[in-house]
Amino acid sequence: MGVRISKALAILRHFSVVVLVMMGMLSFSCYSKCEFRAIFNFGDSNTDTAQALGLPFLSPYLLSIGSDYRHGANYATLASTVLLPNTSLFVSGLSPFALPIQLNQMKAFKARVDEFHSSGQKGTNLPSPDIFGKSIYTFYIGQNDFTSNLASAGIGGVQQYLPQVVAQIAATIKELYALGGRTFFVLNLAPIGCYPAFLVELPHGSSDLDAHGCMISYNNAVVEYNKLLNDTMAQTRASLHNANLIYVDTHSVLLELFRHPKNHGLKYGTRACCGHGGGEYNFDPRVFCGSSKEINGSLLTASACNDPSNYVSWDGIHATEAANKLITWAIINGSYFDPPFSLNQHCDLQPIG
C-alpha cells in the first residue's frame, strides 16, 4: 500500500480508548475511601483519561510548567512503541519515547521524589515517597509495534518480533516492582481489523471481511498476540510476591462495539466520525482529522461529523468519547479482568460526566 501507518498515528491528535480506565473511578476526597493514591501511565496515543476515578487528570511527564505530580504522572506519548525504534521520528513517524525510555523517566522521577523529601523540603508538586506502593501502574502500549510495519512486512513478518514486545513489557513490570510498585494493569490490543484507517490502508480482499466488515486475518493475528501477552503476564505474576498484575481485555469490549454498535446506543461501527471522503469508512490517508490539504488543485478537509455520540470510531484509529464511556463501564465491573479484580472493593467509584 506504500502508506506508513505509523505516520498516520503520529499525526492524529485525538487520544482515545481508556487507559486510565481506572482513573475516573478512584476518589480522593475526604468523604471517600481509596487504597490507591496515584496512577503512573505508560503508553501511546491510545491513552485517555476518563473521569470516573475522581483523580485529577495526570500531568504529562514531559510538561514541567504547571504540572502536579502528587497523584501520578503520564509517560505516554504519541506513536510510542514497546521496543526502541530503529530509525528516527522523521523517518518512521514513531516516537523516540519508547517503553524503555518511559521507564527511565519513571526511575528519574522516583529518584527526584526520594531526594527531595530526604532533604526536608516542603510545598512541592511531588508526591510523598510512600506513594509508589499505593499506586496503579497502567500499560496501554504495543499497537504501534504491531501496526507500523504491518503493510510492508505482513502479518508473518510482524509476528517474528512480537515475543520481544511482550518480554519487554514483562521486564518493565519487574523493574517497577523493584521500585515498589504492586498493582499493574496491562491492557491488550484492540481489534485493528475493524478500524476504518486500517480497513483503508492494509491490503486485504473481500473474502477477508467478516459479516461485520472487519478484517479476519488481522483480527486473528491480534488475538494471537493477546494470548501471548496474557500467558506472559501469567508467568510474570507468579514471580511477583504480594502484587496484583491484571490483564485487561479491552479487545473484547471494542470488538463488541464494532460488531454491534446499535445494541449499545450507537449507529456506526467501522465508519469514522472525523475524516474525509464519506463512503463506507470516511477515512482518507492523505488528510487526517481536523486538517486540510491541497491535492491536485482541490482543497481537502477532514472534518468532524455532527453526531459523534453515534460513532465507535472518532478518526479512524481512536474511539469516540461515547465509545470510551461504554468501554470504561464495561471494564470496571470486573468481568474483563484476568485474574478477577474488584475496583470498587478498593475505591469508591465516581460517575463519568
Tab-separated table of C-alpha atoms in Angstrom:
chain	number	residue	atom	x	y	z
A	1	MET	CA	0.000	0.000	0.000
A	2	GLY	CA	3.010	2.283	0.472
A	3	VAL	CA	1.379	4.296	3.289
A	4	ARG	CA	3.220	4.402	6.593
A	5	ILE	CA	0.522	3.764	9.146
A	6	SER	CA	2.901	4.796	11.881
A	7	LYS	CA	2.973	8.309	10.402
A	8	ALA	CA	-0.787	8.381	10.494
A	9	LEU	CA	-0.602	7.522	14.157
A	10	ALA	CA	1.924	10.266	14.756
A	11	ILE	CA	-0.314	12.901	13.190
A	12	LEU	CA	-3.646	12.005	14.691
A	13	ARG	CA	-4.381	14.200	17.672
A	14	HIS	CA	-7.492	12.790	19.388
A	15	PHE	CA	-6.338	10.481	22.168
A	16	SER	CA	-8.762	7.712	22.991
A	17	VAL	CA	-9.624	4.360	24.480
A	18	VAL	CA	-9.430	4.161	28.138
A	19	VAL	CA	-6.070	3.543	29.555
A	20	LEU	CA	-6.718	5.456	32.580
A	21	VAL	CA	-9.904	3.472	32.589
A	22	MET	CA	-9.386	3.339	36.273
A	23	MET	CA	-8.633	6.986	36.587
A	24	GLY	CA	-12.095	8.359	36.657
A	25	MET	CA	-13.077	5.877	39.204
A	26	LEU	CA	-10.901	6.493	42.184
A	27	SER	CA	-11.913	9.221	44.576
A	28	PHE	CA	-9.543	11.113	46.792
A	29	SER	CA	-11.996	13.372	48.566
A	30	CYS	CA	-12.086	13.314	52.348
A	31	TYR	CA	-15.505	11.649	52.210
A	32	SER	CA	-14.408	8.737	50.022
A	33	LYS	CA	-12.111	5.820	50.513
A	34	CYS	CA	-9.485	4.638	48.101
A	35	GLU	CA	-6.477	2.461	48.619
A	36	PHE	CA	-4.759	3.899	45.548
A	37	ARG	CA	-3.349	7.397	45.709
A	38	ALA	CA	-1.850	7.757	42.243
A	39	ILE	CA	-1.625	6.390	38.716
A	40	PHE	CA	1.515	6.106	36.629
A	41	ASN	CA	0.686	5.523	32.995
A	42	PHE	CA	2.884	4.092	30.255
A	43	GLY	CA	1.584	4.074	26.715
A	44	ASP	CA	0.977	5.606	23.317
A	45	SER	CA	-1.759	7.709	21.732
A	46	ASN	CA	-4.426	5.221	22.786
A	47	THR	CA	-4.068	6.601	26.293
A	48	ASP	CA	-7.050	8.551	27.538
A	49	THR	CA	-8.098	9.980	30.889
A	50	ALA	CA	-11.614	9.058	31.973
A	51	GLN	CA	-13.243	10.968	34.787
A	52	ALA	CA	-14.565	8.165	36.858
A	53	LEU	CA	-11.604	7.564	39.146
A	54	GLY	CA	-12.088	11.005	40.632
A	55	LEU	CA	-8.359	11.685	40.310
A	56	PRO	CA	-7.086	14.904	38.782
A	57	PHE	CA	-6.044	14.362	35.162
A	58	LEU	CA	-2.456	13.187	35.072
A	59	SER	CA	0.218	15.703	34.169
A	60	PRO	CA	2.411	14.644	31.232
A	61	TYR	CA	5.908	13.911	32.478
A	62	LEU	CA	7.388	15.990	29.646
A	63	LEU	CA	5.364	19.053	30.681
A	64	SER	CA	7.152	20.606	33.635
A	65	ILE	CA	5.466	24.015	33.849
A	66	GLY	CA	2.280	23.937	35.904
A	67	SER	CA	2.381	20.180	36.403
A	68	ASP	CA	1.133	18.486	39.552
A	69	TYR	CA	2.564	15.029	40.119
A	70	ARG	CA	1.050	14.380	43.547
A	71	HIS	CA	-1.353	11.824	42.048
A	72	GLY	CA	0.955	10.309	39.468
A	73	ALA	CA	2.377	11.051	36.033
A	74	ASN	CA	1.664	10.212	32.415
A	75	TYR	CA	4.676	8.995	30.443
A	76	ALA	CA	2.718	8.165	27.300
A	77	THR	CA	3.411	9.960	24.019
A	78	LEU	CA	2.024	9.801	20.500
A	79	ALA	CA	3.269	6.905	18.385
A	80	SER	CA	5.253	5.289	21.206
A	81	THR	CA	6.362	1.687	20.884
A	82	VAL	CA	7.374	-1.002	23.337
A	83	LEU	CA	10.634	-1.705	21.518
A	84	LEU	CA	13.131	1.043	20.787
A	85	PRO	CA	12.638	2.255	17.179
A	86	ASN	CA	15.432	1.519	14.722
A	87	THR	CA	15.104	4.862	12.952
A	88	SER	CA	14.356	8.465	13.824
A	89	LEU	CA	10.970	10.109	14.248
A	90	PHE	CA	11.416	11.866	10.902
A	91	VAL	CA	11.896	8.583	9.055
A	92	SER	CA	9.409	6.262	10.737
A	93	GLY	CA	6.972	8.619	12.423
A	94	LEU	CA	7.500	6.662	15.651
A	95	SER	CA	8.102	8.429	18.940
A	96	PRO	CA	11.596	8.288	20.436
A	97	PHE	CA	9.919	7.790	23.838
A	98	ALA	CA	9.559	4.023	23.673
A	99	LEU	CA	8.723	1.998	26.784
A	100	PRO	CA	12.373	1.661	27.958
A	101	ILE	CA	12.676	5.466	27.829
A	102	GLN	CA	9.395	5.887	29.699
A	103	LEU	CA	10.721	3.502	32.365
A	104	ASN	CA	13.913	5.547	32.687
A	105	GLN	CA	11.776	8.657	33.139
A	106	MET	CA	9.900	6.897	35.927
A	107	LYS	CA	13.171	5.941	37.617
A	108	ALA	CA	14.395	9.522	37.402
A	109	PHE	CA	11.095	10.742	38.829
A	110	LYS	CA	11.285	8.393	41.815
A	111	ALA	CA	14.893	9.403	42.470
A	112	ARG	CA	13.829	13.054	42.410
A	113	VAL	CA	10.997	12.380	44.878
A	114	ASP	CA	13.272	10.477	47.243
A	115	GLU	CA	15.977	13.134	47.059
A	116	PHE	CA	13.536	15.998	47.562
A	117	HIS	CA	11.945	14.520	50.679
A	118	SER	CA	15.232	13.353	52.179
A	119	SER	CA	16.365	16.990	52.080
A	120	GLY	CA	13.331	18.008	54.145
A	121	GLN	CA	11.849	20.355	51.553
A	122	LYS	CA	8.111	21.076	51.555
A	123	GLY	CA	5.468	22.757	49.436
A	124	THR	CA	6.036	20.817	46.260
A	125	ASN	CA	4.008	19.328	43.433
A	126	LEU	CA	5.693	15.979	44.078
A	127	PRO	CA	4.123	13.051	45.979
A	128	SER	CA	5.418	11.531	49.183
A	129	PRO	CA	7.944	8.695	48.781
A	130	ASP	CA	5.486	6.062	50.036
A	131	ILE	CA	3.114	6.659	47.127
A	132	PHE	CA	4.842	4.216	44.777
A	133	GLY	CA	3.489	1.217	46.643
A	134	LYS	CA	-0.014	2.736	46.748
A	135	SER	CA	-0.402	3.413	43.028
A	136	ILE	CA	-1.808	1.776	39.920
A	137	TYR	CA	0.632	1.336	37.039
A	138	THR	CA	-1.193	1.179	33.709
A	139	PHE	CA	0.116	-0.018	30.350
A	140	TYR	CA	-1.624	0.517	27.032
A	141	ILE	CA	1.140	0.178	24.501
A	142	GLY	CA	2.117	-2.183	21.701
A	143	GLN	CA	-0.263	-1.199	18.921
A	144	ASN	CA	2.428	0.768	17.096
A	145	ASP	CA	4.858	-2.163	17.342
A	146	PHE	CA	2.134	-4.261	15.734
A	147	THR	CA	0.967	-1.877	13.008
A	148	SER	CA	3.934	0.275	11.996
A	149	ASN	CA	5.399	-2.384	9.665
A	150	LEU	CA	2.227	-4.344	9.019
A	151	ALA	CA	1.591	-3.050	5.490
A	152	SER	CA	5.166	-3.713	4.355
A	153	ALA	CA	6.167	-6.813	6.345
A	154	GLY	CA	2.794	-8.522	6.548
A	155	ILE	CA	1.398	-10.447	9.473
A	156	GLY	CA	4.133	-13.090	9.381
A	157	GLY	CA	6.914	-10.518	9.440
A	158	VAL	CA	5.446	-8.659	12.377
A	159	GLN	CA	4.785	-11.814	14.385
A	160	GLN	CA	8.503	-12.618	14.408
A	161	TYR	CA	9.304	-9.861	16.899
A	162	LEU	CA	6.110	-9.822	18.991
A	163	PRO	CA	7.648	-12.158	21.623
A	164	GLN	CA	10.240	-9.416	22.191
A	165	VAL	CA	7.405	-6.929	22.696
A	166	VAL	CA	5.688	-8.887	25.461
A	167	ALA	CA	9.037	-9.757	27.046
A	168	GLN	CA	9.857	-6.050	27.276
A	169	ILE	CA	6.512	-5.313	28.929
A	170	ALA	CA	7.135	-8.076	31.460
A	171	ALA	CA	10.672	-6.833	32.166
A	172	THR	CA	9.358	-3.297	32.707
A	173	ILE	CA	6.798	-4.521	35.222
A	174	LYS	CA	9.509	-6.381	37.126
A	175	GLU	CA	11.620	-3.234	37.308
A	176	LEU	CA	8.664	-1.208	38.559
A	177	TYR	CA	8.008	-3.899	41.152
A	178	ALA	CA	11.587	-3.473	42.326
A	179	LEU	CA	10.875	0.259	42.701
A	180	GLY	CA	7.924	-0.533	44.972
A	181	GLY	CA	5.042	-0.925	42.521
A	182	ARG	CA	2.464	-3.537	43.500
A	183	THR	CA	-0.611	-3.055	41.277
A	184	PHE	CA	-0.342	-3.237	37.485
A	185	PHE	CA	-2.981	-3.111	34.766
A	186	VAL	CA	-1.933	-4.270	31.290
A	187	LEU	CA	-4.452	-3.574	28.535
A	188	ASN	CA	-4.388	-5.811	25.479
A	189	LEU	CA	-4.509	-4.783	21.827
A	190	ALA	CA	-7.704	-3.644	20.129
A	191	PRO	CA	-9.212	-5.378	17.067
A	192	ILE	CA	-7.341	-3.325	14.468
A	193	GLY	CA	-9.084	-5.237	11.691
A	194	CYS	CA	-12.214	-3.200	12.480
A	195	TYR	CA	-10.560	0.225	12.446
A	196	PRO	CA	-11.556	2.396	9.458
A	197	ALA	CA	-7.958	3.569	8.914
A	198	PHE	CA	-6.610	0.048	8.671
A	199	LEU	CA	-9.533	-1.124	6.558
A	200	VAL	CA	-8.467	1.532	4.050
A	201	GLU	CA	-4.688	1.135	4.339
A	202	LEU	CA	-3.973	-2.551	4.911
A	203	PRO	CA	-4.073	-4.953	1.948
A	204	HIS	CA	-6.962	-7.405	2.031
A	205	GLY	CA	-9.605	-8.963	-0.171
A	206	SER	CA	-13.363	-9.133	0.216
A	207	SER	CA	-13.061	-12.748	1.368
A	208	ASP	CA	-11.074	-11.500	4.369
A	209	LEU	CA	-14.016	-9.475	5.686
A	210	ASP	CA	-16.358	-10.990	8.241
A	211	ALA	CA	-20.088	-10.393	8.474
A	212	HIS	CA	-19.456	-7.143	10.367
A	213	GLY	CA	-16.992	-5.705	7.866
A	214	CYS	CA	-13.835	-6.398	9.923
A	215	MET	CA	-10.679	-7.984	8.507
A	216	ILE	CA	-10.462	-11.574	9.708
A	217	SER	CA	-6.736	-12.191	9.237
A	218	TYR	CA	-5.574	-9.082	11.075
A	219	ASN	CA	-8.011	-9.593	13.939
A	220	ASN	CA	-6.872	-13.201	14.259
A	221	ALA	CA	-3.269	-12.003	14.472
A	222	VAL	CA	-4.235	-9.611	17.274
A	223	VAL	CA	-5.954	-12.456	19.132
A	224	GLU	CA	-2.743	-14.493	18.907
A	225	TYR	CA	-0.711	-11.579	20.240
A	226	ASN	CA	-3.152	-11.032	23.092
A	227	LYS	CA	-2.898	-14.694	24.071
A	228	LEU	CA	0.880	-14.404	24.120
A	229	LEU	CA	0.591	-11.264	26.245
A	230	ASN	CA	-1.815	-12.907	28.700
A	231	ASP	CA	0.339	-16.020	29.008
A	232	THR	CA	3.435	-13.899	29.627
A	233	MET	CA	1.610	-11.843	32.261
A	234	ALA	CA	0.571	-15.068	33.998
A	235	GLN	CA	4.187	-16.217	34.117
A	236	THR	CA	5.327	-12.825	35.379
A	237	ARG	CA	2.585	-12.741	38.009
A	238	ALA	CA	3.866	-15.970	39.513
A	239	SER	CA	7.247	-14.364	40.164
A	240	LEU	CA	5.902	-11.252	41.915
A	241	HIS	CA	5.115	-11.726	45.593
A	242	ASN	CA	2.210	-9.769	47.074
A	243	ALA	CA	1.379	-7.962	43.835
A	244	ASN	CA	-1.626	-7.542	41.547
A	245	LEU	CA	-0.842	-7.970	37.865
A	246	ILE	CA	-4.100	-7.650	35.933
A	247	TYR	CA	-4.598	-8.367	32.239
A	248	VAL	CA	-7.390	-6.094	30.948
A	249	ASP	CA	-9.360	-7.352	27.942
A	250	THR	CA	-10.284	-4.108	26.193
A	251	HIS	CA	-10.187	-6.060	22.920
A	252	SER	CA	-13.407	-7.920	23.652
A	253	VAL	CA	-15.263	-4.749	24.603
A	254	LEU	CA	-14.200	-2.871	21.466
A	255	LEU	CA	-14.910	-5.840	19.225
A	256	GLU	CA	-18.441	-5.991	20.560
A	257	LEU	CA	-18.952	-2.279	19.872
A	258	PHE	CA	-17.601	-2.555	16.330
A	259	ARG	CA	-19.747	-5.583	15.585
A	260	HIS	CA	-22.989	-4.489	17.242
A	261	PRO	CA	-22.960	-0.702	17.698
A	262	LYS	CA	-26.751	-0.416	17.660
A	263	ASN	CA	-27.024	-2.791	20.603
A	264	HIS	CA	-25.201	-0.181	22.681
A	265	GLY	CA	-26.919	3.005	21.574
A	266	LEU	CA	-24.546	3.763	18.690
A	267	LYS	CA	-25.080	3.630	14.922
A	268	TYR	CA	-21.740	3.300	13.139
A	269	GLY	CA	-19.006	0.771	13.819
A	270	THR	CA	-16.397	0.805	11.048
A	271	ARG	CA	-17.043	4.365	9.847
A	272	ALA	CA	-15.024	7.314	11.222
A	273	CYS	CA	-16.768	10.389	12.566
A	274	CYS	CA	-13.918	12.782	11.783
A	275	GLY	CA	-12.481	12.212	8.341
A	276	HIS	CA	-12.792	12.865	4.630
A	277	GLY	CA	-14.303	11.022	1.711
A	278	GLY	CA	-17.562	9.771	3.108
A	279	GLY	CA	-18.425	6.303	1.910
A	280	GLU	CA	-18.166	3.189	3.982
A	281	TYR	CA	-15.207	4.290	6.141
A	282	ASN	CA	-14.977	8.116	5.808
A	283	PHE	CA	-11.188	7.883	6.045
A	284	ASP	CA	-8.649	9.320	3.625
A	285	PRO	CA	-4.958	8.702	4.494
A	286	ARG	CA	-3.998	11.877	2.615
A	287	VAL	CA	-5.773	14.180	5.072
A	288	PHE	CA	-6.303	13.485	8.744
A	289	CYS	CA	-8.954	14.631	11.181
A	290	GLY	CA	-9.000	18.385	11.699
A	291	SER	CA	-6.607	19.179	8.864
A	292	SER	CA	-6.789	20.414	5.279
A	293	LYS	CA	-4.533	19.709	2.316
A	294	GLU	CA	-4.470	20.815	-1.296
A	295	ILE	CA	-4.292	17.841	-3.639
A	296	ASN	CA	-4.410	18.176	-7.425
A	297	GLY	CA	-5.705	21.716	-7.125
A	298	SER	CA	-8.516	20.831	-4.724
A	299	LEU	CA	-8.595	21.609	-1.012
A	300	LEU	CA	-9.497	18.519	1.006
A	301	THR	CA	-10.658	18.925	4.597
A	302	ALA	CA	-11.218	16.181	7.157
A	303	SER	CA	-13.930	17.484	9.452
A	304	ALA	CA	-15.924	16.050	12.326
A	305	CYS	CA	-19.433	14.692	11.978
A	306	ASN	CA	-22.374	16.395	13.676
A	307	ASP	CA	-23.249	13.375	15.804
A	308	PRO	CA	-20.077	11.817	17.284
A	309	SER	CA	-22.148	10.154	20.009
A	310	ASN	CA	-23.395	7.746	17.309
A	311	TYR	CA	-19.913	6.514	16.359
A	312	VAL	CA	-17.451	3.980	17.737
A	313	SER	CA	-14.514	5.454	15.806
A	314	TRP	CA	-13.546	9.096	16.128
A	315	ASP	CA	-10.851	9.497	13.472
A	316	GLY	CA	-10.296	6.041	12.020
A	317	ILE	CA	-7.938	4.846	14.759
A	318	HIS	CA	-9.162	6.219	18.082
A	319	ALA	CA	-12.512	5.761	19.804
A	320	THR	CA	-15.091	8.465	20.410
A	321	GLU	CA	-15.920	9.757	23.869
A	322	ALA	CA	-19.216	7.883	23.675
A	323	ALA	CA	-17.404	4.612	22.984
A	324	ASN	CA	-14.840	5.338	25.691
A	325	LYS	CA	-17.555	5.652	28.310
A	326	LEU	CA	-19.082	2.338	27.270
A	327	ILE	CA	-15.665	0.684	27.379
A	328	THR	CA	-14.925	2.167	30.797
A	329	TRP	CA	-18.116	0.960	32.415
A	330	ALA	CA	-17.802	-2.471	30.826
A	331	ILE	CA	-14.307	-2.877	32.216
A	332	ILE	CA	-14.772	-1.541	35.727
A	333	ASN	CA	-17.488	-4.034	36.563
A	334	GLY	CA	-14.626	-6.525	36.688
A	335	SER	CA	-15.678	-9.078	34.090
A	336	TYR	CA	-12.791	-8.165	31.757
A	337	PHE	CA	-10.034	-8.510	34.361
A	338	ASP	CA	-7.799	-11.591	34.463
A	339	PRO	CA	-7.452	-12.591	37.235
A	340	PRO	CA	-10.646	-11.081	38.715
A	341	PHE	CA	-10.090	-7.766	40.481
A	342	SER	CA	-12.810	-5.658	42.058
A	343	LEU	CA	-12.025	-1.950	41.856
A	344	ASN	CA	-14.985	-0.972	43.976
A	345	GLN	CA	-13.649	-3.054	46.847
A	346	HIS	CA	-10.609	-0.810	46.848
A	347	CYS	CA	-12.131	2.559	45.960
A	348	ASP	CA	-15.396	4.468	45.812
A	349	LEU	CA	-16.226	4.723	42.114
A	350	GLN	CA	-17.369	8.046	40.750
A	351	PRO	CA	-19.798	8.753	37.870
A	352	ILE	CA	-18.423	9.743	34.491
A	353	GLY	CA	-19.635	13.113	33.218
